[in-house]
């Protein structure tokens, strides 16, 4: 079969607008399909414009999406479908918003797609019945949405091939080189969609496999995509020691929990030493907040002492830190947000993102906020952490929006440019630039007006009583209609008034 797999770029200007990265699901599936004899290409919009001639000459199109790219993904799915090509969608958004996605695609693969995609191809070739593909949802001849039972997670990652990034158009732009050595995380943060998608029983690939991927990177900088690179200290230490032993020292960055290097007053010097010796030059830390009540509300199981001690330990070994903060928990006030920003400024972290809490589909937190009637728009293009889309408990959405922007303004103030000037200049340009983009200015005007004319939903609402508040939903029509482009008015219409969140037959992957 001739197959095109595509991933849309996030709409608008974003703190990640200059990051040239791909999610690895499509390149991995492409590698497997190519090895099985299919002709496959992967197109990722952040790397370059789509080649629609190639896409529309395919026998099958697969579209991958997260929430912030969903509106574009739907538009692209419609475009391919209008050309008579069968379309399947996959990724964390459509796994949990399956009925919505089936309005634009013929098939939705929920959860992990490595096995399901081969069975789907058999369906397309007419050798298999759609209802036998576990983990797939589809539209039957009479237009009814059918949801097959969920597919269990892959029991092991050992049999997966090395991802061949050369299948991705413009792959030479990808920097740093991504490696994913594990899936899932044993923790249980309330806002996290990773555990809903990839599970709480972490699965790591065999060490040999990771070592081979590092070898293939041939000294190019690496970014480990693992949601939690230090899942098991023993295994991570063994991997790092082997990198050093086999002279595979290479600059790399990874996402870790700050309490991996410092917990309860104890610093893990051995781990820090190995990280540095193996080439680790930066870590991404989900610090979230220094408000202990926020950490507890998120079920983060990380103390402020862990944050302070962990940062000091990392900095003492010369490892740079990117702090990822989430503003707007039910325990947050304007004051506690400002304290978190004060902390970020004084803590010595090199770069930071202060994103607003975002009710991503599939999480416990989202179910709760929706049930409480606090999510006021389903314009997914706004779900990038830079737009407030729900009612916080102790402030208005407008106040939270203002605090988020002010947090970036303060962290990336021109006065602080002296220290780590390259990183800070980039941050300053992005965060100050964001507020000057016309569509963002229009969004902020609309949000402000919305907060002036609407009261927060009563706190007493029972869980399960969620009703979409269409009467108060602002259209945000001016914001982010760019994703729909010239493709379909239906997608734009969706951005302005989504249908209700019906009961989901899916979401239990
Ligand atoms: C790398 C990464 C990034 C990179 C690049 C992302 C990019 N190009 O979009 C950077 C750092 C830029 C980034 C930024 C952001 N990210 Co990010 N990121 C990731 C990360 C860590 C790894 C992605 C990956 O390779 N996964 C592993 C592969 C194997 O999974 P996969 O690609 O989803 O594919 C599998 C299935 O989904 C399925 N599948 C997927 N597509 C398709 C298509 C078809 C046809 C089929 C059959 C199957 C299928 O099969 C695949 C194999 O099993 C994930 C976490 C995670 N574990 O996935 C978060 C994640 C994708 N990011 C997330 C978010 C929210 C963001 C941000 C919006 C905000 C933020 N928190 O910072 C920003 C902005 C990104 C944007 N583009 O809008 C969320 C998305 C959740 C959601 N519902 O939207 C995730 C899941 C993490 C989380 N917090 O929950 N991110
Ligand atoms: S530690 Fe990170 S990956 Fe694990 S559940 Fe919490 S937010 Fe998700």
PDB file of N, CA, C and O in Angstrom, residues 250-322:
ATOM      1  N   UNK A 250      27.698  11.640  25.119  1.00  0.00           N
ATOM      2  CA  UNK A 250      27.107  12.521  24.111  1.00  0.00           C
ATOM      3  C   UNK A 250      26.240  13.550  24.830  1.00  0.00           C
ATOM      4  O   UNK A 250      25.636  13.232  25.856  1.00  0.00           O
ATOM      5  N   UNK A 251      26.181  14.796  24.350  1.00  0.00           N
ATOM      6  CA  UNK A 251      25.333  15.759  25.053  1.00  0.00           C
ATOM      7  C   UNK A 251      23.882  15.308  24.993  1.00  0.00           C
ATOM      8  O   UNK A 251      23.376  15.004  23.915  1.00  0.00           O
ATOM      9  N   UNK A 252      23.257  15.210  26.135  1.00  0.00           N
ATOM     10  CA  UNK A 252      21.850  14.825  26.103  1.00  0.00           C
ATOM     11  C   UNK A 252      21.047  15.563  27.161  1.00  0.00           C
ATOM     12  O   UNK A 252      21.579  16.061  28.155  1.00  0.00           O
ATOM     13  N   UNK A 253      19.728  15.645  26.896  1.00  0.00           N
ATOM     14  CA  UNK A 253      18.803  16.200  27.886  1.00  0.00           C
ATOM     15  C   UNK A 253      17.690  15.190  28.092  1.00  0.00           C
ATOM     16  O   UNK A 253      17.467  14.316  27.248  1.00  0.00           O
ATOM     17  N   UNK A 254      17.007  15.316  29.233  1.00  0.00           N
ATOM     18  CA  UNK A 254      15.971  14.332  29.560  1.00  0.00           C
ATOM     19  C   UNK A 254      14.980  14.947  30.531  1.00  0.00           C
ATOM     20  O   UNK A 254      15.284  15.930  31.212  1.00  0.00           O
ATOM     21  N   UNK A 255      13.770  14.369  30.562  1.00  0.00           N
ATOM     22  CA  UNK A 255      12.765  14.801  31.542  1.00  0.00           C
ATOM     23  C   UNK A 255      12.925  13.912  32.778  1.00  0.00           C
ATOM     24  O   UNK A 255      12.836  12.690  32.665  1.00  0.00           O
ATOM     25  N   UNK A 256      13.146  14.536  33.915  1.00  0.00           N
ATOM     26  CA  UNK A 256      13.256  13.744  35.147  1.00  0.00           C
ATOM     27  C   UNK A 256      12.420  14.397  36.244  1.00  0.00           C
ATOM     28  O   UNK A 256      12.036  15.565  36.136  1.00  0.00           O
ATOM     29  N   UNK A 257      12.158  13.650  37.290  1.00  0.00           N
ATOM     30  CA  UNK A 257      11.564  14.249  38.480  1.00  0.00           C
ATOM     31  C   UNK A 257      12.704  14.780  39.342  1.00  0.00           C
ATOM     32  O   UNK A 257      13.745  14.126  39.474  1.00  0.00           O
ATOM     33  N   UNK A 258      12.489  15.952  39.948  1.00  0.00           N
ATOM     34  CA  UNK A 258      13.559  16.571  40.720  1.00  0.00           C
ATOM     35  C   UNK A 258      13.922  15.700  41.941  1.00  0.00           C
ATOM     36  O   UNK A 258      15.070  15.683  42.396  1.00  0.00           O
ATOM     37  N   UNK A 259      12.939  14.921  42.416  1.00  0.00           N
ATOM     38  CA  UNK A 259      13.235  14.102  43.601  1.00  0.00           C
ATOM     39  C   UNK A 259      14.013  12.824  43.266  1.00  0.00           C
ATOM     40  O   UNK A 259      14.305  12.029  44.148  1.00  0.00           O
ATOM     41  N   UNK A 260      14.382  12.644  41.993  1.00  0.00           N
ATOM     42  CA  UNK A 260      15.249  11.511  41.655  1.00  0.00           C
ATOM     43  C   UNK A 260      16.671  11.762  42.141  1.00  0.00           C
ATOM     44  O   UNK A 260      17.415  10.833  42.402  1.00  0.00           O
ATOM     45  N   UNK A 261      17.056  13.046  42.190  1.00  0.00           N
ATOM     46  CA  UNK A 261      18.445  13.338  42.566  1.00  0.00           C
ATOM     47  C   UNK A 261      18.560  13.780  44.027  1.00  0.00           C
ATOM     48  O   UNK A 261      19.652  13.796  44.597  1.00  0.00           O
ATOM     49  N   UNK A 262      17.432  14.144  44.613  1.00  0.00           N
ATOM     50  CA  UNK A 262      17.461  14.611  46.021  1.00  0.00           C
ATOM     51  C   UNK A 262      16.110  14.323  46.642  1.00  0.00           C
ATOM     52  O   UNK A 262      15.085  14.748  46.122  1.00  0.00           O
ATOM     53  N   UNK A 263      16.122  13.581  47.715  1.00  0.00           N
ATOM     54  CA  UNK A 263      14.841  13.265  48.373  1.00  0.00           C
ATOM     55  C   UNK A 263      15.079  13.170  49.872  1.00  0.00           C
ATOM     56  O   UNK A 263      16.054  12.542  50.299  1.00  0.00           O
ATOM     57  N   UNK A 264      14.203  13.783  50.639  1.00  0.00           N
ATOM     58  CA  UNK A 264      14.278  13.670  52.098  1.00  0.00           C
ATOM     59  C   UNK A 264      15.651  14.029  52.647  1.00  0.00           C
ATOM     60  O   UNK A 264      16.139  13.375  53.574  1.00  0.00           O
ATOM     61  N   UNK A 265      16.277  15.062  52.084  1.00  0.00           N
ATOM     62  CA  UNK A 265      17.564  15.524  52.618  1.00  0.00           C
ATOM     63  C   UNK A 265      18.762  14.776  52.062  1.00  0.00           C
ATOM     64  O   UNK A 265      19.900  15.109  52.392  1.00  0.00           O
ATOM     65  N   UNK A 266      18.537  13.775  51.230  1.00  0.00           N
ATOM     66  CA  UNK A 266      19.680  12.992  50.712  1.00  0.00           C
ATOM     67  C   UNK A 266      19.895  13.251  49.224  1.00  0.00           C
ATOM     68  O   UNK A 266      18.971  13.136  48.417  1.00  0.00           O
ATOM     69  N   UNK A 267      21.159  13.584  48.884  1.00  0.00           N
ATOM     70  CA  UNK A 267      21.510  13.803  47.474  1.00  0.00           C
ATOM     71  C   UNK A 267      22.098  12.517  46.908  1.00  0.00           C
ATOM     72  O   UNK A 267      22.934  11.887  47.549  1.00  0.00           O
ATOM     73  N   UNK A 268      21.659  12.148  45.706  1.00  0.00           N
ATOM     74  CA  UNK A 268      22.215  10.948  45.076  1.00  0.00           C
ATOM     75  C   UNK A 268      23.405  11.372  44.216  1.00  0.00           C
ATOM     76  O   UNK A 268      23.291  11.591  43.006  1.00  0.00           O
ATOM     77  N   UNK A 269      24.567  11.464  44.859  1.00  0.00           N
ATOM     78  CA  UNK A 269      25.765  11.939  44.159  1.00  0.00           C
ATOM     79  C   UNK A 269      26.187  10.979  43.053  1.00  0.00           C
ATOM     80  O   UNK A 269      26.659  11.410  42.004  1.00  0.00           O
ATOM     81  N   UNK A 270      26.009   9.708  43.307  1.00  0.00           N
ATOM     82  CA  UNK A 270      26.421   8.730  42.285  1.00  0.00           C
ATOM     83  C   UNK A 270      25.650   8.972  40.975  1.00  0.00           C
ATOM     84  O   UNK A 270      26.226   9.028  39.887  1.00  0.00           O
ATOM     85  N   UNK A 271      24.343   9.169  41.119  1.00  0.00           N
ATOM     86  CA  UNK A 271      23.502   9.401  39.938  1.00  0.00           C
ATOM     87  C   UNK A 271      23.910  10.692  39.231  1.00  0.00           C
ATOM     88  O   UNK A 271      24.056  10.738  38.002  1.00  0.00           O
ATOM     89  N   UNK A 272      24.102  11.753  40.017  1.00  0.00           N
ATOM     90  CA  UNK A 272      24.465  13.042  39.422  1.00  0.00           C
ATOM     91  C   UNK A 272      25.800  12.939  38.691  1.00  0.00           C
ATOM     92  O   UNK A 272      25.969  13.451  37.585  1.00  0.00           O
ATOM     93  N   UNK A 273      26.735  12.252  39.315  1.00  0.00           N
ATOM     94  CA  UNK A 273      28.057  12.094  38.727  1.00  0.00           C
ATOM     95  C   UNK A 273      27.937  11.344  37.383  1.00  0.00           C
ATOM     96  O   UNK A 273      28.508  11.749  36.370  1.00  0.00           O
ATOM     97  N   UNK A 274      27.181  10.250  37.394  1.00  0.00           N
ATOM     98  CA  UNK A 274      27.023   9.460  36.170  1.00  0.00           C
ATOM     99  C   UNK A 274      26.330  10.280  35.076  1.00  0.00           C
ATOM    100  O   UNK A 274      26.691  10.214  33.901  1.00  0.00           O
ATOM    101  N   UNK A 275      25.308  11.053  35.482  1.00  0.00           N
ATOM    102  CA  UNK A 275      24.610  11.888  34.491  1.00  0.00           C
ATOM    103  C   UNK A 275      25.600  12.808  33.786  1.00  0.00           C
ATOM    104  O   UNK A 275      25.636  12.898  32.562  1.00  0.00           O
ATOM    105  N   UNK A 276      26.414  13.489  34.585  1.00  0.00           N
ATOM    106  CA  UNK A 276      27.352  14.450  34.012  1.00  0.00           C
ATOM    107  C   UNK A 276      28.381  13.732  33.139  1.00  0.00           C
ATOM    108  O   UNK A 276      28.655  14.149  32.006  1.00  0.00           O
ATOM    109  N   UNK A 277      28.918  12.644  33.651  1.00  0.00           N
ATOM    110  CA  UNK A 277      29.967  11.936  32.902  1.00  0.00           C
ATOM    111  C   UNK A 277      29.439  11.387  31.578  1.00  0.00           C
ATOM    112  O   UNK A 277      30.155  11.289  30.594  1.00  0.00           O
ATOM    113  N   UNK A 278      28.161  11.011  31.559  1.00  0.00           N
ATOM    114  CA  UNK A 278      27.588  10.452  30.319  1.00  0.00           C
ATOM    115  C   UNK A 278      27.203  11.561  29.338  1.00  0.00           C
ATOM    116  O   UNK A 278      26.866  11.278  28.194  1.00  0.00           O
ATOM    117  N   UNK A 279      27.204  12.827  29.788  1.00  0.00           N
ATOM    118  CA  UNK A 279      26.967  13.933  28.852  1.00  0.00           C
ATOM    119  C   UNK A 279      25.719  14.753  29.123  1.00  0.00           C
ATOM    120  O   UNK A 279      25.407  15.671  28.367  1.00  0.00           O
ATOM    121  N   UNK A 280      24.997  14.433  30.195  1.00  0.00           N
ATOM    122  CA  UNK A 280      23.751  15.172  30.453  1.00  0.00           C
ATOM    123  C   UNK A 280      24.056  16.657  30.682  1.00  0.00           C
ATOM    124  O   UNK A 280      24.763  17.013  31.609  1.00  0.00           O
ATOM    125  N   UNK A 281      23.506  17.500  29.825  1.00  0.00           N
ATOM    126  CA  UNK A 281      23.763  18.922  30.024  1.00  0.00           C
ATOM    127  C   UNK A 281      22.502  19.700  30.400  1.00  0.00           C
ATOM    128  O   UNK A 281      22.563  20.892  30.658  1.00  0.00           O
ATOM    129  N   UNK A 282      21.367  19.033  30.424  1.00  0.00           N
ATOM    130  CA  UNK A 282      20.167  19.762  30.828  1.00  0.00           C
ATOM    131  C   UNK A 282      19.038  18.809  31.165  1.00  0.00           C
ATOM    132  O   UNK A 282      18.948  17.712  30.589  1.00  0.00           O
ATOM    133  N   UNK A 283      18.217  19.214  32.113  1.00  0.00           N
ATOM    134  CA  UNK A 283      17.055  18.387  32.442  1.00  0.00           C
ATOM    135  C   UNK A 283      15.791  19.241  32.448  1.00  0.00           C
ATOM    136  O   UNK A 283      15.827  20.440  32.756  1.00  0.00           O
ATOM    137  N   UNK A 284      14.681  18.619  32.083  1.00  0.00           N
ATOM    138  CA  UNK A 284      13.358  19.248  32.102  1.00  0.00           C
ATOM    139  C   UNK A 284      12.650  18.724  33.342  1.00  0.00           C
ATOM    140  O   UNK A 284      12.531  17.508  33.519  1.00  0.00           O
ATOM    141  N   UNK A 285      12.218  19.655  34.171  1.00  0.00           N
ATOM    142  CA  UNK A 285      11.669  19.252  35.471  1.00  0.00           C
ATOM    143  C   UNK A 285      10.218  19.706  35.617  1.00  0.00           C
ATOM    144  O   UNK A 285       9.929  20.910  35.496  1.00  0.00           O
ATOM    145  N   UNK A 286       9.322  18.783  35.885  1.00  0.00           N
ATOM    146  CA  UNK A 286       7.937  19.155  36.176  1.00  0.00           C
ATOM    147  C   UNK A 286       7.861  19.632  37.625  1.00  0.00           C
ATOM    148  O   UNK A 286       7.493  18.882  38.518  1.00  0.00           O
ATOM    149  N   UNK A 287       8.233  20.892  37.856  1.00  0.00           N
ATOM    150  CA  UNK A 287       8.258  21.405  39.232  1.00  0.00           C
ATOM    151  C   UNK A 287       6.849  21.802  39.674  1.00  0.00           C
ATOM    152  O   UNK A 287       6.525  21.766  40.846  1.00  0.00           O
ATOM    153  N   UNK A 288       6.050  22.258  38.772  1.00  0.00           N
ATOM    154  CA  UNK A 288       4.634  22.621  38.943  1.00  0.00           C
ATOM    155  C   UNK A 288       4.424  23.855  39.817  1.00  0.00           C
ATOM    156  O   UNK A 288       3.810  24.810  39.392  1.00  0.00           O
ATOM    157  N   UNK A 289       4.925  23.863  41.086  1.00  0.00           N
ATOM    158  CA  UNK A 289       4.584  24.963  41.992  1.00  0.00           C
ATOM    159  C   UNK A 289       5.426  24.842  43.260  1.00  0.00           C
ATOM    160  O   UNK A 289       5.923  23.753  43.566  1.00  0.00           O
ATOM    161  N   UNK A 290       5.573  25.953  43.977  1.00  0.00           N
ATOM    162  CA  UNK A 290       6.151  25.814  45.327  1.00  0.00           C
ATOM    163  C   UNK A 290       5.070  26.042  46.378  1.00  0.00           C
ATOM    164  O   UNK A 290       5.372  26.252  47.551  1.00  0.00           O
ATOM    165  N   UNK A 291       3.821  25.996  45.957  1.00  0.00           N
ATOM    166  CA  UNK A 291       2.721  26.027  46.911  1.00  0.00           C
ATOM    167  C   UNK A 291       2.450  24.567  47.333  1.00  0.00           C
ATOM    168  O   UNK A 291       1.981  23.765  46.518  1.00  0.00           O
ATOM    169  N   UNK A 292       2.762  24.213  48.599  1.00  0.00           N
ATOM    170  CA  UNK A 292       2.611  22.812  49.010  1.00  0.00           C
ATOM    171  C   UNK A 292       1.193  22.288  48.783  1.00  0.00           C
ATOM    172  O   UNK A 292       0.997  21.122  48.449  1.00  0.00           O
ATOM    173  N   UNK A 293       0.209  23.180  48.921  1.00  0.00           N
ATOM    174  CA  UNK A 293      -1.181  22.727  48.716  1.00  0.00           C
ATOM    175  C   UNK A 293      -1.458  22.406  47.251  1.00  0.00           C
ATOM    176  O   UNK A 293      -2.254  21.520  46.936  1.00  0.00           O
ATOM    177  N   UNK A 294      -0.802  23.136  46.366  1.00  0.00           N
ATOM    178  CA  UNK A 294      -0.946  22.818  44.942  1.00  0.00           C
ATOM    179  C   UNK A 294      -0.300  21.481  44.634  1.00  0.00           C
ATOM    180  O   UNK A 294      -0.877  20.640  43.936  1.00  0.00           O
ATOM    181  N   UNK A 295       0.894  21.268  45.174  1.00  0.00           N
ATOM    182  CA  UNK A 295       1.572  19.979  44.937  1.00  0.00           C
ATOM    183  C   UNK A 295       0.689  18.840  45.438  1.00  0.00           C
ATOM    184  O   UNK A 295       0.557  17.800  44.784  1.00  0.00           O
ATOM    185  N   UNK A 296       0.051  19.058  46.605  1.00  0.00           N
ATOM    186  CA  UNK A 296      -0.825  18.009  47.146  1.00  0.00           C
ATOM    187  C   UNK A 296      -2.066  17.848  46.272  1.00  0.00           C
ATOM    188  O   UNK A 296      -2.493  16.725  45.961  1.00  0.00           O
ATOM    189  N   UNK A 297      -2.644  18.970  45.825  1.00  0.00           N
ATOM    190  CA  UNK A 297      -3.855  18.898  44.995  1.00  0.00           C
ATOM    191  C   UNK A 297      -3.569  18.158  43.688  1.00  0.00           C
ATOM    192  O   UNK A 297      -4.419  17.445  43.177  1.00  0.00           O
ATOM    193  N   UNK A 298      -2.366  18.309  43.159  1.00  0.00           N
ATOM    194  CA  UNK A 298      -1.994  17.612  41.926  1.00  0.00           C
ATOM    195  C   UNK A 298      -1.606  16.157  42.184  1.00  0.00           C
ATOM    196  O   UNK A 298      -1.338  15.414  41.251  1.00  0.00           O
ATOM    197  N   UNK A 299      -1.512  15.788  43.459  1.00  0.00           N
ATOM    198  CA  UNK A 299      -1.017  14.454  43.832  1.00  0.00           C
ATOM    199  C   UNK A 299       0.391  14.237  43.275  1.00  0.00           C
ATOM    200  O   UNK A 299       0.742  13.156  42.807  1.00  0.00           O
ATOM    201  N   UNK A 300       1.189  15.284  43.349  1.00  0.00           N
ATOM    202  CA  UNK A 300       2.523  15.254  42.738  1.00  0.00           C
ATOM    203  C   UNK A 300       3.506  14.423  43.577  1.00  0.00           C
ATOM    204  O   UNK A 300       4.519  13.956  43.075  1.00  0.00           O
ATOM    205  N   UNK A 301       3.223  14.260  44.818  1.00  0.00           N
ATOM    206  CA  UNK A 301       4.102  13.515  45.745  1.00  0.00           C
ATOM    207  C   UNK A 301       5.545  14.019  45.651  1.00  0.00           C
ATOM    208  O   UNK A 301       6.484  13.249  45.484  1.00  0.00           O
ATOM    209  N   UNK A 302       5.662  15.326  45.743  1.00  0.00           N
ATOM    210  CA  UNK A 302       6.982  15.973  45.687  1.00  0.00           C
ATOM    211  C   UNK A 302       6.896  17.179  46.610  1.00  0.00           C
ATOM    212  O   UNK A 302       5.912  17.915  46.547  1.00  0.00           O
ATOM    213  N   UNK A 303       7.892  17.345  47.495  1.00  0.00           N
ATOM    214  CA  UNK A 303       7.785  18.436  48.456  1.00  0.00           C
ATOM    215  C   UNK A 303       8.584  19.648  47.971  1.00  0.00           C
ATOM    216  O   UNK A 303       9.424  19.536  47.074  1.00  0.00           O
ATOM    217  N   UNK A 304       8.314  20.787  48.605  1.00  0.00           N
ATOM    218  CA  UNK A 304       9.066  21.994  48.254  1.00  0.00           C
ATOM    219  C   UNK A 304      10.534  21.772  48.601  1.00  0.00           C
ATOM    220  O   UNK A 304      11.443  22.201  47.872  1.00  0.00           O
ATOM    221  N   UNK A 305      10.794  21.039  49.680  1.00  0.00           N
ATOM    222  CA  UNK A 305      12.178  20.736  50.048  1.00  0.00           C
ATOM    223  C   UNK A 305      12.867  19.918  48.937  1.00  0.00           C
ATOM    224  O   UNK A 305      14.031  20.149  48.617  1.00  0.00           O
ATOM    225  N   UNK A 306      12.126  18.969  48.352  1.00  0.00           N
ATOM    226  CA  UNK A 306      12.700  18.193  47.241  1.00  0.00           C
ATOM    227  C   UNK A 306      13.079  19.122  46.090  1.00  0.00           C
ATOM    228  O   UNK A 306      14.116  18.952  45.434  1.00  0.00           O
ATOM    229  N   UNK A 307      12.214  20.095  45.828  1.00  0.00           N
ATOM    230  CA  UNK A 307      12.472  21.018  44.707  1.00  0.00           C
ATOM    231  C   UNK A 307      13.729  21.844  44.992  1.00  0.00           C
ATOM    232  O   UNK A 307      14.645  21.922  44.162  1.00  0.00           O
ATOM    233  N   UNK A 308      13.775  22.422  46.200  1.00  0.00           N
ATOM    234  CA  UNK A 308      14.906  23.296  46.551  1.00  0.00           C
ATOM    235  C   UNK A 308      16.203  22.483  46.544  1.00  0.00           C
ATOM    236  O   UNK A 308      17.205  22.865  45.912  1.00  0.00           O
ATOM    237  N   UNK A 309      16.183  21.339  47.230  1.00  0.00           N
ATOM    238  CA  UNK A 309      17.391  20.517  47.334  1.00  0.00           C
ATOM    239  C   UNK A 309      17.796  19.931  45.983  1.00  0.00           C
ATOM    240  O   UNK A 309      18.985  19.876  45.647  1.00  0.00           O
ATOM    241  N   UNK A 310      16.812  19.517  45.196  1.00  0.00           N
ATOM    242  CA  UNK A 310      17.100  18.913  43.890  1.00  0.00           C
ATOM    243  C   UNK A 310      17.739  19.919  42.942  1.00  0.00           C
ATOM    244  O   UNK A 310      18.704  19.605  42.238  1.00  0.00           O
ATOM    245  N   UNK A 311      17.192  21.132  42.927  1.00  0.00           N
ATOM    246  CA  UNK A 311      17.762  22.155  42.038  1.00  0.00           C
ATOM    247  C   UNK A 311      19.197  22.474  42.450  1.00  0.00           C
ATOM    248  O   UNK A 311      20.096  22.566  41.610  1.00  0.00           O
ATOM    249  N   UNK A 312      19.401  22.618  43.769  1.00  0.00           N
ATOM    250  CA  UNK A 312      20.758  22.937  44.245  1.00  0.00           C
ATOM    251  C   UNK A 312      21.719  21.823  43.834  1.00  0.00           C
ATOM    252  O   UNK A 312      22.842  22.090  43.367  1.00  0.00           O
ATOM    253  N   UNK A 313      21.285  20.586  43.969  1.00  0.00           N
ATOM    254  CA  UNK A 313      22.161  19.457  43.633  1.00  0.00           C
ATOM    255  C   UNK A 313      22.493  19.471  42.137  1.00  0.00           C
ATOM    256  O   UNK A 313      23.652  19.335  41.742  1.00  0.00           O
ATOM    257  N   UNK A 314      21.487  19.647  41.300  1.00  0.00           N
ATOM    258  CA  UNK A 314      21.712  19.644  39.852  1.00  0.00           C
ATOM    259  C   UNK A 314      22.650  20.783  39.450  1.00  0.00           C
ATOM    260  O   UNK A 314      23.592  20.599  38.681  1.00  0.00           O
ATOM    261  N   UNK A 315      22.388  21.969  40.015  1.00  0.00           N
ATOM    262  CA  UNK A 315      23.222  23.117  39.654  1.00  0.00           C
ATOM    263  C   UNK A 315      24.662  22.925  40.127  1.00  0.00           C
ATOM    264  O   UNK A 315      25.602  23.347  39.454  1.00  0.00           O
ATOM    265  N   UNK A 316      24.817  22.276  41.287  1.00  0.00           N
ATOM    266  CA  UNK A 316      26.185  22.095  41.783  1.00  0.00           C
ATOM    267  C   UNK A 316      26.983  21.168  40.870  1.00  0.00           C
ATOM    268  O   UNK A 316      28.198  21.180  40.871  1.00  0.00           O
ATOM    269  N   UNK A 317      26.295  20.359  40.063  1.00  0.00           N
ATOM    270  CA  UNK A 317      26.992  19.499  39.096  1.00  0.00           C
ATOM    271  C   UNK A 317      27.023  20.125  37.692  1.00  0.00           C
ATOM    272  O   UNK A 317      27.408  19.489  36.731  1.00  0.00           O
ATOM    273  N   UNK A 318      26.557  21.364  37.603  1.00  0.00           N
ATOM    274  CA  UNK A 318      26.632  22.064  36.316  1.00  0.00           C
ATOM    275  C   UNK A 318      25.563  21.638  35.320  1.00  0.00           C
ATOM    276  O   UNK A 318      25.682  21.895  34.118  1.00  0.00           O
ATOM    277  N   UNK A 319      24.517  20.961  35.805  1.00  0.00           N
ATOM    278  CA  UNK A 319      23.440  20.544  34.897  1.00  0.00           C
ATOM    279  C   UNK A 319      22.414  21.674  34.819  1.00  0.00           C
ATOM    280  O   UNK A 319      21.903  22.125  35.849  1.00  0.00           O
ATOM    281  N   UNK A 320      22.109  22.150  33.606  1.00  0.00           N
ATOM    282  CA  UNK A 320      21.140  23.246  33.502  1.00  0.00           C
ATOM    283  C   UNK A 320      19.716  22.686  33.657  1.00  0.00           C
ATOM    284  O   UNK A 320      19.453  21.509  33.373  1.00  0.00           O
ATOM    285  N   UNK A 321      18.829  23.563  34.091  1.00  0.00           N
ATOM    286  CA  UNK A 321      17.478  23.106  34.418  1.00  0.00           C
ATOM    287  C   UNK A 321      16.424  23.950  33.698  1.00  0.00           C
ATOM    288  O   UNK A 321      16.540  25.176  33.618  1.00  0.00           O
ATOM    289  N   UNK A 322      15.418  23.250  33.176  1.00  0.00           N
ATOM    290  CA  UNK A 322      14.249  23.938  32.614  1.00  0.00           C
ATOM    291  C   UNK A 322      13.092  23.622  33.563  1.00  0.00           C
ATOM    292  O   UNK A 322      12.724  22.455  33.738  1.00  0.00           O
TER     293      UNK A 322
END
